[in-house]
């Protein structure tokens, strides 16, 4: 179908976008990559009165590492993260997750900010941001505030962003020297919509023990979630297949009623969450070992 | 619709600047097809799933059903019409021909544009790389094997140059007369 009509405003800067959002109120939506919003408009599931197009706001597209912090501008295309070799090392998992956001043409347009703000429970970047302890920067007419990823996702397609706020960037502390990360998902068809996914960051101490581990899961609840029980199982232990198995069991047992839909039953999702946690931990730990 | 809802935008399509007056909701694919008459770009799903509407915007593949024409002002847009030069097919088009990588042809423009982008980024892809790059395009006829073969052949430079002009003119009536003696 064709999208319903709307009024269009091009914002050349983040401040201009925030001003336009404030001016046009609740009927206004931010247009970034458009890979979900325009699809929903074409299907007539949403009909915003006003679109504030942030694509001209080039200041919002950047990937920066400074003072131990990685900052990614909201307008950074998923394909840019996918191909950014400076993220290799401890952030390989972020690149892996970006490389699996839909297909090439979707990644060329879709943005990091859009992937987070759309807050789809099965999206790839939210669990990575949880595992990396990221914070999201939201700009409103009163200035910037930062929201931890843990407090950002409130439900399917619901976030802590106020209607007139713009997600401008995501920041995360670089994992410690010698940490490894991984993202693994399962979908019915390769690179199709993920049934569930797991992101893991593992840091090893000098003796090869796990000094820190963080795990995020997608597709197993109304939002991406941290798998804290599985983290507790592995921290302080040495990497081993048995340990990953124990973590898998803890992660699966702790889930609160994973959803059933046409793609998979809740029971299968619970099983899958365990399998993915084990695989993501193993891959992240293996990468950490290679780096130490 | 009010007059102020019409936006003037200049699309640069296959190297030619084309000024347009469109509603903001005009999808890029519809501007190309309806307003500019470039019907090579096909629409399957109109919701970003099938890849048949794939065009290049500033050299990168995008789904033209998920972009508004007003967003493409100042961009270089390449559609399937921009691939051949005169009568000479683009090497990837020639490879599709050689390998019989199309049946109904509906998906072909999208596959060509995705393939062109792949070969620009990676002139020597392996089969897995080709399959990953084409995974966003759906074909209901071919079963994909010949499409993958064609992209690999184009990468090898294996497909011979081919022009429309090379094809002999076929006089159908004369053939029928010769065959049936009428
Ligand atoms: S018509 Fe655009 S992706 Fe199907
Ligand atoms: S050739 Fe018919 S859909 Fe691909």
Short mmCIF file of C-alpha atoms and ligand atoms in Angstrom, two decimals:
data_model
loop_
_atom_site.label_atom_id
_atom_site.label_comp_id
_atom_site.label_asym_id
_atom_site.label_seq_id
_atom_site.Cartn_x
_atom_site.Cartn_y
_atom_site.Cartn_z
CA UNK A 1 0.00 0.00 0.00
CA UNK A 2 0.97 3.65 -0.08
CA UNK A 3 1.68 5.69 3.05
CA UNK A 4 -0.91 8.16 4.35
CA UNK A 5 -0.13 11.84 3.91
CA UNK A 6 1.89 13.78 6.45
CA UNK A 7 3.69 17.10 6.76
CA UNK A 8 7.40 16.84 6.20
CA UNK A 9 10.19 18.78 7.88
CA UNK A 10 13.89 18.22 7.26
CA UNK A 11 16.02 18.85 10.37
CA UNK A 12 19.60 19.85 9.64
CA UNK A 13 20.72 19.52 13.26
CA UNK A 14 19.70 17.72 16.42
CA UNK A 15 18.55 21.00 17.97
CA UNK A 16 16.40 21.79 14.96
CA UNK A 17 14.82 18.34 15.22
CA UNK A 18 14.12 18.81 18.92
CA UNK A 19 12.54 22.19 18.18
CA UNK A 20 10.32 20.69 15.49
CA UNK A 21 9.27 17.84 17.77
CA UNK A 22 8.35 20.30 20.51
CA UNK A 23 6.46 22.49 18.05
CA UNK A 24 4.39 19.72 16.51
CA UNK A 25 3.62 17.72 19.63
CA UNK A 26 2.39 14.18 19.90
CA UNK A 27 1.48 13.78 16.22
CA UNK A 28 5.12 14.12 15.17
CA UNK A 29 7.51 11.23 14.64
CA UNK A 30 11.23 11.15 13.97
CA UNK A 31 12.16 9.73 10.55
CA UNK A 32 15.65 8.22 10.63
CA UNK A 33 16.47 5.20 8.43
CA UNK A 34 12.77 4.55 7.93
CA UNK A 35 13.24 0.79 7.73
CA UNK A 36 10.50 0.17 10.28
CA UNK A 37 8.54 3.43 10.29
CA UNK A 38 7.98 3.70 6.54
CA UNK A 39 7.11 0.01 6.40
CA UNK A 40 4.46 0.57 9.05
CA UNK A 41 3.19 3.66 7.26
CA UNK A 42 2.95 1.74 3.98
CA UNK A 43 0.96 -0.93 5.78
CA UNK A 44 -1.20 1.87 7.27
CA UNK A 45 -0.49 0.67 10.78
CA UNK A 46 0.67 4.16 11.76
CA UNK A 47 -0.21 7.55 10.36
CA UNK A 48 1.95 10.32 11.85
CA UNK A 49 0.73 13.85 11.11
CA UNK A 50 4.26 15.18 10.93
CA UNK A 51 7.59 13.57 10.11
CA UNK A 52 10.78 15.20 11.32
CA UNK A 53 13.48 13.83 9.02
CA UNK A 54 16.83 13.77 10.83
CA UNK A 55 18.78 12.40 7.86
CA UNK A 56 20.13 15.87 6.98
CA UNK A 57 21.54 16.23 10.54
CA UNK A 58 24.98 14.89 9.62
CA UNK A 59 26.33 15.78 13.08
CA UNK A 60 24.41 12.76 14.39
CA UNK A 61 26.42 10.24 12.36
CA UNK A 62 29.72 9.32 14.02
CA UNK A 63 31.63 6.56 15.77
CA UNK A 64 34.18 7.86 18.30
CA UNK A 65 36.42 6.24 20.86
CA UNK A 66 37.93 8.54 23.42
CA UNK A 67 38.84 8.34 27.12
CA UNK A 68 37.67 4.77 27.42
CA UNK A 69 34.23 5.51 26.00
CA UNK A 70 32.73 4.53 22.68
CA UNK A 71 30.11 6.97 21.36
CA UNK A 72 27.92 6.19 18.39
CA UNK A 73 25.75 8.91 16.91
CA UNK A 74 22.10 8.01 16.52
CA UNK A 75 22.15 8.54 12.74
CA UNK A 76 25.08 6.16 12.23
CA UNK A 77 23.95 3.52 9.73
CA UNK A 78 24.01 -0.05 10.89
CA UNK A 79 26.26 -0.83 7.90
CA UNK A 80 28.84 1.66 9.21
CA UNK A 81 29.07 -0.17 12.52
CA UNK A 82 29.24 -3.48 10.68
CA UNK A 83 32.22 -2.34 8.62
CA UNK A 84 34.06 -0.34 11.29
CA UNK A 85 37.28 -2.29 11.89
CA UNK A 86 38.26 -0.01 14.80
CA UNK A 87 35.59 -1.83 16.81
CA UNK A 88 37.41 -5.14 16.49
CA UNK A 89 38.90 -6.62 19.60
CA UNK A 90 36.62 -6.33 22.58
CA UNK A 91 33.65 -5.05 20.52
CA UNK A 92 33.48 -7.74 17.85
CA UNK A 93 30.06 -8.70 19.19
CA UNK A 94 28.72 -5.25 18.36
CA UNK A 95 29.89 -5.61 14.77
CA UNK A 96 28.37 -9.07 14.58
CA UNK A 97 25.02 -7.81 15.82
CA UNK A 98 25.07 -4.90 13.36
CA UNK A 99 25.94 -7.25 10.48
CA UNK A 100 22.78 -9.23 11.18
CA UNK A 101 20.27 -6.37 11.25
CA UNK A 102 18.21 -7.34 8.22
CA UNK A 103 19.79 -7.38 4.77
CA UNK A 104 22.36 -5.15 3.11
CA UNK A 105 19.90 -2.56 1.81
CA UNK A 106 18.26 -2.34 5.23
CA UNK A 107 21.60 -1.84 6.97
CA UNK A 108 22.60 0.85 4.48
CA UNK A 109 19.66 2.97 5.65
CA UNK A 110 18.73 1.72 9.11
CA UNK A 111 20.35 3.58 11.99
CA UNK A 112 21.71 2.66 15.40
CA UNK A 113 19.40 5.19 17.07
CA UNK A 114 16.41 3.90 15.16
CA UNK A 115 17.13 0.30 16.07
CA UNK A 116 17.18 1.26 19.76
CA UNK A 117 14.31 3.75 19.76
CA UNK A 118 12.04 1.36 17.84
CA UNK A 119 12.57 -1.04 20.77
CA UNK A 120 11.50 -4.16 18.98
CA UNK A 121 11.82 -7.06 21.43
CA UNK A 122 13.64 -9.11 18.77
CA UNK A 123 15.99 -6.37 17.52
CA UNK A 124 19.72 -7.06 17.64
CA UNK A 125 21.23 -3.94 19.15
CA UNK A 126 19.26 -3.68 22.43
CA UNK A 127 20.72 -6.86 23.99
CA UNK A 128 24.20 -5.77 22.92
CA UNK A 129 23.71 -2.41 24.59
CA UNK A 130 22.53 -4.15 27.77
CA UNK A 131 25.59 -6.40 27.77
CA UNK A 132 27.89 -3.44 27.15
CA UNK A 133 26.29 -1.35 29.92
CA UNK A 134 25.52 1.41 27.45
CA UNK A 135 23.66 4.60 28.09
CA UNK A 136 21.41 6.41 25.68
CA UNK A 137 21.57 10.19 25.36
CA UNK A 138 18.19 11.87 24.91
CA UNK A 139 17.90 15.52 23.93
CA UNK A 140 14.83 17.55 24.77
CA UNK A 141 14.11 21.26 24.87
CA UNK A 142 15.63 21.28 28.38
CA UNK A 143 18.94 19.78 27.20
CA UNK A 144 20.51 16.34 27.30
CA UNK A 145 19.92 13.53 29.77
CA UNK A 146 21.34 10.08 29.78
CA UNK A 147 19.34 6.93 30.36
CA UNK A 148 21.00 3.59 31.07
CA UNK A 149 20.12 0.86 28.61
CA UNK A 150 18.75 -1.10 31.57
CA UNK A 151 16.14 1.63 32.12
CA UNK A 152 15.55 2.53 28.49
CA UNK A 153 13.46 -0.37 27.17
CA UNK A 154 10.01 -0.40 28.79
CA UNK A 155 8.03 -2.77 26.58
CA UNK A 156 7.46 -3.71 22.95
CA UNK A 157 8.14 -0.49 21.01
CA UNK A 158 8.07 1.50 24.25
CA UNK A 159 11.08 3.36 25.63
CA UNK A 160 11.88 5.94 28.30
CA UNK A 161 12.11 8.65 25.61
CA UNK A 162 9.59 11.46 26.10
CA UNK A 163 7.53 12.27 22.97
CA UNK A 164 9.50 15.42 22.22
CA UNK A 165 12.90 13.91 22.96
CA UNK A 166 15.40 12.84 20.33
CA UNK A 167 17.82 9.96 20.86
CA UNK A 168 21.11 11.59 19.84
CA UNK A 169 23.76 9.03 20.73
CA UNK A 170 24.63 5.92 22.62
CA UNK A 171 27.71 5.75 24.85
CA UNK A 172 29.36 2.80 26.42
CA UNK A 173 32.45 2.16 28.51
CA UNK A 174 35.01 0.22 26.47
CA UNK A 175 35.27 -3.30 27.89
CA UNK A 176 38.47 -3.95 29.86
CA UNK A 177 41.68 -4.87 28.01
CA UNK A 178 41.50 -8.47 26.99
CA UNK A 179 37.73 -8.82 27.08
CA UNK A 180 35.92 -10.61 24.28
CA UNK A 181 32.36 -10.27 23.00
CA UNK A 182 30.00 -12.09 20.69
CA UNK A 183 26.48 -11.92 19.32
CA UNK A 184 24.63 -14.99 18.11
CA UNK A 185 21.05 -15.30 16.94
CA UNK A 186 18.80 -17.92 15.48
CA UNK A 187 16.30 -17.11 12.76
CA UNK A 188 14.20 -19.31 10.53
CA UNK A 189 16.07 -18.14 7.47
CA UNK A 190 19.61 -16.84 7.45
CA UNK A 191 19.52 -13.13 8.29
CA UNK A 192 15.76 -13.22 8.57
CA UNK A 193 13.92 -11.93 11.59
CA UNK A 194 15.58 -13.31 14.71
CA UNK A 195 13.64 -15.71 16.91
CA UNK A 196 16.07 -15.03 19.76
CA UNK A 197 19.58 -13.67 20.13
CA UNK A 198 22.28 -13.46 22.78
CA UNK A 199 25.09 -10.96 23.27
CA UNK A 200 27.90 -11.74 25.70
CA UNK A 201 30.93 -9.86 26.98
CA UNK A 202 33.51 -11.87 28.91
CA UNK A 203 36.62 -10.51 30.65
CA UNK A 204 39.36 -12.84 31.86
CA UNK A 205 41.90 -12.25 34.63
CA UNK A 206 45.59 -13.14 34.37
CA UNK A 207 44.97 -16.68 35.51
CA UNK A 208 42.33 -17.22 32.86
CA UNK A 209 39.40 -17.02 35.26
CA UNK A 210 36.28 -15.05 34.35
CA UNK A 211 36.49 -11.69 36.10
CA UNK A 212 33.36 -10.27 34.52
CA UNK A 213 30.58 -11.45 32.25
CA UNK A 214 27.50 -9.71 30.97
CA UNK A 215 24.80 -11.19 28.81
CA UNK A 216 21.85 -9.63 26.97
CA UNK A 217 19.01 -11.56 25.33
CA UNK A 218 16.54 -10.58 22.62
CA UNK A 219 13.32 -12.20 21.51
CA UNK A 220 12.47 -13.84 24.82
CA UNK A 221 10.23 -11.23 26.43
CA UNK A 222 8.59 -7.83 25.92
CA UNK A 223 12.03 -6.17 25.93
CA UNK A 224 15.64 -7.24 25.64
CA UNK A 225 16.81 -8.52 29.04
CA UNK A 226 20.02 -9.12 30.98
CA UNK A 227 20.60 -12.76 31.86
CA UNK A 228 21.96 -12.02 35.33
CA UNK A 229 21.51 -15.52 36.78
CA UNK A 230 23.74 -16.89 34.01
CA UNK A 231 26.31 -14.15 34.66
CA UNK A 232 26.41 -15.12 38.33
CA UNK A 233 27.06 -18.74 37.40
CA UNK A 234 30.16 -17.96 35.37
CA UNK A 235 31.85 -15.05 37.18
CA UNK A 236 34.83 -16.26 39.20
CA UNK A 237 34.96 -19.60 37.35
CA UNK A 238 37.20 -20.92 34.62
CA UNK A 239 35.83 -21.26 31.08
CA UNK A 240 34.64 -24.79 30.29
CA UNK A 241 31.91 -26.52 28.36
CA UNK A 242 30.26 -27.61 31.63
CA UNK A 243 30.25 -24.05 32.86
CA UNK A 244 28.51 -22.81 29.70
CA UNK A 245 25.96 -25.57 30.13
CA UNK A 246 25.26 -24.51 33.69
CA UNK A 247 24.91 -20.90 32.54
CA UNK A 248 22.50 -21.99 29.82
CA UNK A 249 20.33 -23.74 32.37
CA UNK A 250 20.32 -20.73 34.67
CA UNK A 251 19.44 -18.34 31.82
CA UNK A 252 16.60 -20.50 30.53
CA UNK A 253 15.14 -21.15 33.99
CA UNK A 254 15.11 -17.47 34.88
CA UNK A 255 13.04 -16.34 31.89
CA UNK A 256 9.58 -15.07 32.61
CA UNK A 257 7.18 -16.67 30.08
CA UNK A 258 8.91 -16.19 26.70
CA UNK A 259 6.33 -15.34 24.01
CA UNK A 260 4.75 -17.83 21.61
CA UNK A 261 4.01 -16.70 18.07
CA UNK A 262 3.99 -18.00 14.51
CA UNK A 263 7.78 -18.17 14.52
CA UNK A 264 8.34 -20.21 17.65
CA UNK A 265 6.66 -21.43 20.82
CA UNK A 266 7.55 -19.97 24.20
CA UNK A 267 8.95 -23.34 25.19
CA UNK A 268 11.27 -23.40 22.23
CA UNK A 269 12.37 -19.83 22.91
CA UNK A 270 13.27 -20.77 26.47
CA UNK A 271 15.34 -23.68 25.22
CA UNK A 272 16.91 -21.48 22.56
CA UNK A 273 17.84 -18.80 25.09
CA UNK A 274 19.93 -21.35 26.99
CA UNK A 275 21.63 -22.62 23.85
CA UNK A 276 22.41 -19.10 22.68
CA UNK A 277 23.78 -18.05 26.08
CA UNK A 278 26.14 -21.03 26.05
CA UNK A 279 27.30 -20.34 22.50
CA UNK A 280 27.73 -16.59 23.01
CA UNK A 281 29.68 -17.11 26.25
CA UNK A 282 31.92 -19.70 24.61
CA UNK A 283 32.61 -17.44 21.63
CA UNK A 284 33.26 -14.37 23.80
CA UNK A 285 35.55 -16.30 26.17
CA UNK A 286 37.42 -17.81 23.25
CA UNK A 287 38.01 -14.35 21.81
CA UNK A 288 39.12 -13.07 25.21
CA UNK A 289 41.59 -15.94 25.49
CA UNK A 290 43.05 -15.18 22.09
CA UNK A 291 43.54 -11.57 23.07
CA UNK A 292 45.27 -12.32 26.40
CA UNK B 1 -4.35 18.31 -0.45
CA UNK B 2 -3.12 21.86 -0.06
CA UNK B 3 -0.74 23.55 -2.40
CA UNK B 4 1.79 23.94 0.41
CA UNK B 5 1.93 20.17 0.78
CA UNK B 6 3.67 19.89 -2.58
CA UNK B 7 7.44 19.82 -2.40
CA UNK B 8 9.80 20.52 -5.26
CA UNK B 9 12.68 18.11 -5.33
CA UNK B 10 15.33 17.41 -7.96
CA UNK B 11 16.28 13.78 -8.35
CA UNK B 12 19.48 12.94 -10.17
CA UNK B 13 18.63 9.63 -11.79
CA UNK B 14 21.17 7.76 -13.90
CA UNK B 15 23.11 10.98 -14.27
CA UNK B 16 20.18 13.16 -15.37
CA UNK B 17 18.64 15.82 -13.13
CA UNK B 18 14.87 15.50 -12.99
CA UNK B 19 12.94 18.17 -11.09
CA UNK B 20 9.68 16.94 -9.58
CA UNK B 21 6.73 18.32 -7.65
CA UNK B 22 5.61 15.66 -5.20
CA UNK B 23 3.65 15.16 -2.04
CA UNK B 24 5.96 14.32 0.87
CA UNK B 25 4.38 10.86 1.03
CA UNK B 26 5.49 10.05 -2.52
CA UNK B 27 7.71 7.00 -2.19
CA UNK B 28 10.95 7.08 -4.12
CA UNK B 29 9.86 3.97 -6.05
CA UNK B 30 6.63 5.66 -7.15
CA UNK B 31 8.43 8.85 -8.12
CA UNK B 32 10.73 6.76 -10.32
CA UNK B 33 7.95 4.70 -11.85
CA UNK B 34 4.98 7.04 -12.03
CA UNK B 35 6.52 10.48 -12.28
CA UNK B 36 9.66 9.68 -14.26
CA UNK B 37 8.38 6.68 -16.22
CA UNK B 38 11.29 4.49 -15.11
CA UNK B 39 9.30 1.31 -14.72
CA UNK B 40 12.31 -0.99 -14.59
CA UNK B 41 12.24 -0.77 -10.81
CA UNK B 42 9.55 -3.23 -9.76
CA UNK B 43 7.37 -3.23 -6.67
CA UNK B 44 6.61 -6.51 -4.99
CA UNK B 45 5.67 -6.07 -1.38
CA UNK B 46 5.87 -2.29 -0.87
CA UNK B 47 6.98 -2.96 2.67
CA UNK B 48 10.67 -3.56 2.57
CA UNK B 49 10.63 -7.32 2.44
CA UNK B 50 11.17 -8.56 -1.11
CA UNK B 51 13.98 -6.40 -2.48
CA UNK B 52 12.47 -6.05 -5.96
CA UNK B 53 12.47 -2.23 -5.63
CA UNK B 54 16.21 -2.04 -4.83
CA UNK B 55 18.00 0.96 -6.37
CA UNK B 56 21.34 2.57 -5.58
CA UNK B 57 21.37 5.87 -3.72
CA UNK B 58 24.84 7.40 -3.69
CA UNK B 59 26.16 3.98 -4.67
CA UNK B 60 24.50 2.06 -1.85
CA UNK B 61 21.56 -0.29 -2.27
CA UNK B 62 18.32 0.88 -0.68
CA UNK B 63 14.76 -0.28 -0.82
CA UNK B 64 13.06 2.49 -2.75
CA UNK B 65 9.69 1.59 -1.17
CA UNK B 66 11.07 2.64 2.23
CA UNK B 67 12.35 6.05 1.24
CA UNK B 68 10.42 9.17 0.33
CA UNK B 69 11.27 11.02 -2.85
CA UNK B 70 11.74 14.24 -0.86
CA UNK B 71 14.60 12.55 0.96
CA UNK B 72 16.51 11.82 -2.23
CA UNK B 73 17.09 15.39 -3.39
CA UNK B 74 20.76 15.91 -4.19
CA UNK B 75 21.48 12.17 -4.19
CA UNK B 76 22.81 10.17 -7.14
CA UNK B 77 20.22 7.54 -7.89
CA UNK B 78 20.97 4.57 -10.13
CA UNK B 79 18.16 2.37 -11.40
CA UNK B 80 18.31 -0.70 -13.58
CA UNK B 81 17.83 1.57 -16.60
CA UNK B 82 21.21 3.08 -15.80
CA UNK B 83 23.18 -0.16 -16.04
CA UNK B 84 23.47 -0.84 -19.77
CA UNK B 85 25.34 1.67 -21.87
CA UNK B 86 23.48 2.05 -25.09
CA UNK B 87 23.07 -1.39 -26.63
CA UNK B 88 25.80 -2.91 -24.46
CA UNK B 89 24.63 -4.74 -21.40
CA UNK B 90 26.31 -4.22 -18.06
CA UNK B 91 28.60 -7.20 -17.37
CA UNK B 92 26.25 -8.39 -14.64
CA UNK B 93 23.27 -8.18 -16.99
CA UNK B 94 25.26 -10.12 -19.57
CA UNK B 95 26.04 -12.74 -16.94
CA UNK B 96 22.34 -13.03 -16.02
CA UNK B 97 21.64 -13.63 -19.70
CA UNK B 98 24.43 -16.21 -20.10
CA UNK B 99 23.50 -18.10 -16.95
CA UNK B 100 19.74 -17.86 -17.49
CA UNK B 101 19.39 -16.19 -14.11
CA UNK B 102 15.87 -15.00 -14.75
CA UNK B 103 12.56 -16.51 -15.62
CA UNK B 104 9.66 -14.08 -15.24
CA UNK B 105 12.18 -11.32 -14.61
CA UNK B 106 10.14 -9.50 -12.00
CA UNK B 107 12.82 -9.74 -9.32
CA UNK B 108 15.70 -9.18 -11.72
CA UNK B 109 16.16 -5.40 -11.45
CA UNK B 110 16.46 -5.70 -7.68
CA UNK B 111 18.93 -8.57 -7.90
CA UNK B 112 20.99 -6.66 -10.45
CA UNK B 113 21.25 -3.59 -8.26
CA UNK B 114 22.15 -5.65 -5.19
CA UNK B 115 24.71 -7.55 -7.26
CA UNK B 116 26.22 -4.38 -8.69
CA UNK B 117 26.71 -3.01 -5.19
CA UNK B 118 28.28 -6.27 -4.03
CA UNK B 119 30.76 -6.38 -6.92
CA UNK B 120 31.75 -2.78 -6.32
CA UNK B 121 32.43 -3.46 -2.63
CA UNK B 122 33.99 -6.83 -3.18
CA UNK B 123 35.03 -7.62 -6.77
CA UNK B 124 35.93 -11.21 -5.85
CA UNK B 125 33.17 -12.56 -3.63
CA UNK B 126 32.91 -16.24 -2.82
CA UNK B 127 29.61 -18.07 -3.05
CA UNK B 128 28.75 -17.46 0.61
CA UNK B 129 29.42 -13.76 0.13
CA UNK B 130 27.14 -13.66 -2.90
CA UNK B 131 24.38 -15.45 -1.05
CA UNK B 132 24.66 -13.11 1.94
CA UNK B 133 24.55 -10.03 -0.30
CA UNK B 134 21.50 -11.29 -2.17
CA UNK B 135 19.66 -12.63 0.88
CA UNK B 136 17.39 -9.59 0.97
CA UNK B 137 16.03 -10.27 -2.51
CA UNK B 138 13.25 -12.73 -3.14
CA UNK B 139 12.83 -14.67 -6.38
CA UNK B 140 9.78 -16.87 -6.86
CA UNK B 141 10.96 -18.54 -10.05
CA UNK B 142 14.59 -19.47 -10.35
CA UNK B 143 15.48 -21.18 -7.11
CA UNK B 144 18.42 -18.75 -6.87
CA UNK B 145 21.14 -21.11 -8.13
CA UNK B 146 21.47 -19.47 -11.52
CA UNK B 147 21.41 -16.02 -9.99
CA UNK B 148 24.31 -16.89 -7.71
CA UNK B 149 26.12 -18.44 -10.69
CA UNK B 150 25.60 -15.27 -12.70
CA UNK B 151 27.06 -13.00 -10.02
CA UNK B 152 30.06 -15.30 -9.60
CA UNK B 153 30.50 -15.40 -13.37
CA UNK B 154 30.37 -11.62 -13.59
CA UNK B 155 32.99 -11.44 -10.85
CA UNK B 156 35.19 -13.81 -12.85
CA UNK B 157 34.68 -11.72 -15.95
CA UNK B 158 33.56 -15.04 -17.44
CA UNK B 159 30.42 -13.80 -19.09
CA UNK B 160 31.20 -12.59 -22.55
CA UNK B 161 30.33 -9.09 -23.61
CA UNK B 162 26.97 -9.06 -25.23
CA UNK B 163 24.97 -6.41 -26.99
CA UNK B 164 21.39 -6.30 -28.08
CA UNK B 165 22.69 -5.53 -31.57
CA UNK B 166 24.42 -8.92 -31.75
CA UNK B 167 21.14 -10.76 -31.59
CA UNK B 168 20.09 -11.63 -35.13
CA UNK B 169 16.80 -10.15 -36.20
CA UNK B 170 14.30 -12.96 -36.32
CA UNK B 171 11.71 -12.81 -39.06
CA UNK B 172 9.01 -14.92 -37.44
CA UNK B 173 6.74 -14.95 -40.47
CA UNK B 174 9.54 -16.14 -42.73
CA UNK B 175 10.39 -18.91 -40.27
CA UNK B 176 6.82 -20.13 -40.20
CA UNK B 177 6.65 -20.14 -44.00
CA UNK B 178 9.91 -22.06 -44.20
CA UNK B 179 8.78 -24.60 -41.63
CA UNK B 180 5.21 -25.12 -42.68
CA UNK B 181 5.52 -24.34 -46.36
CA UNK B 182 2.79 -21.70 -46.26
S1 LIG C 1 8.75 -3.55 -2.98
FE1 LIG C 1 10.31 -2.67 -1.80
S2 LIG C 1 11.12 -4.35 -0.72
FE2 LIG C 1 9.40 -5.22 -1.73
S1 LIG C 2 12.57 -14.55 -12.13
FE1 LIG C 2 10.49 -14.56 -11.52
S2 LIG C 2 10.61 -13.78 -9.48
FE2 LIG C 2 12.66 -14.04 -10.02
#
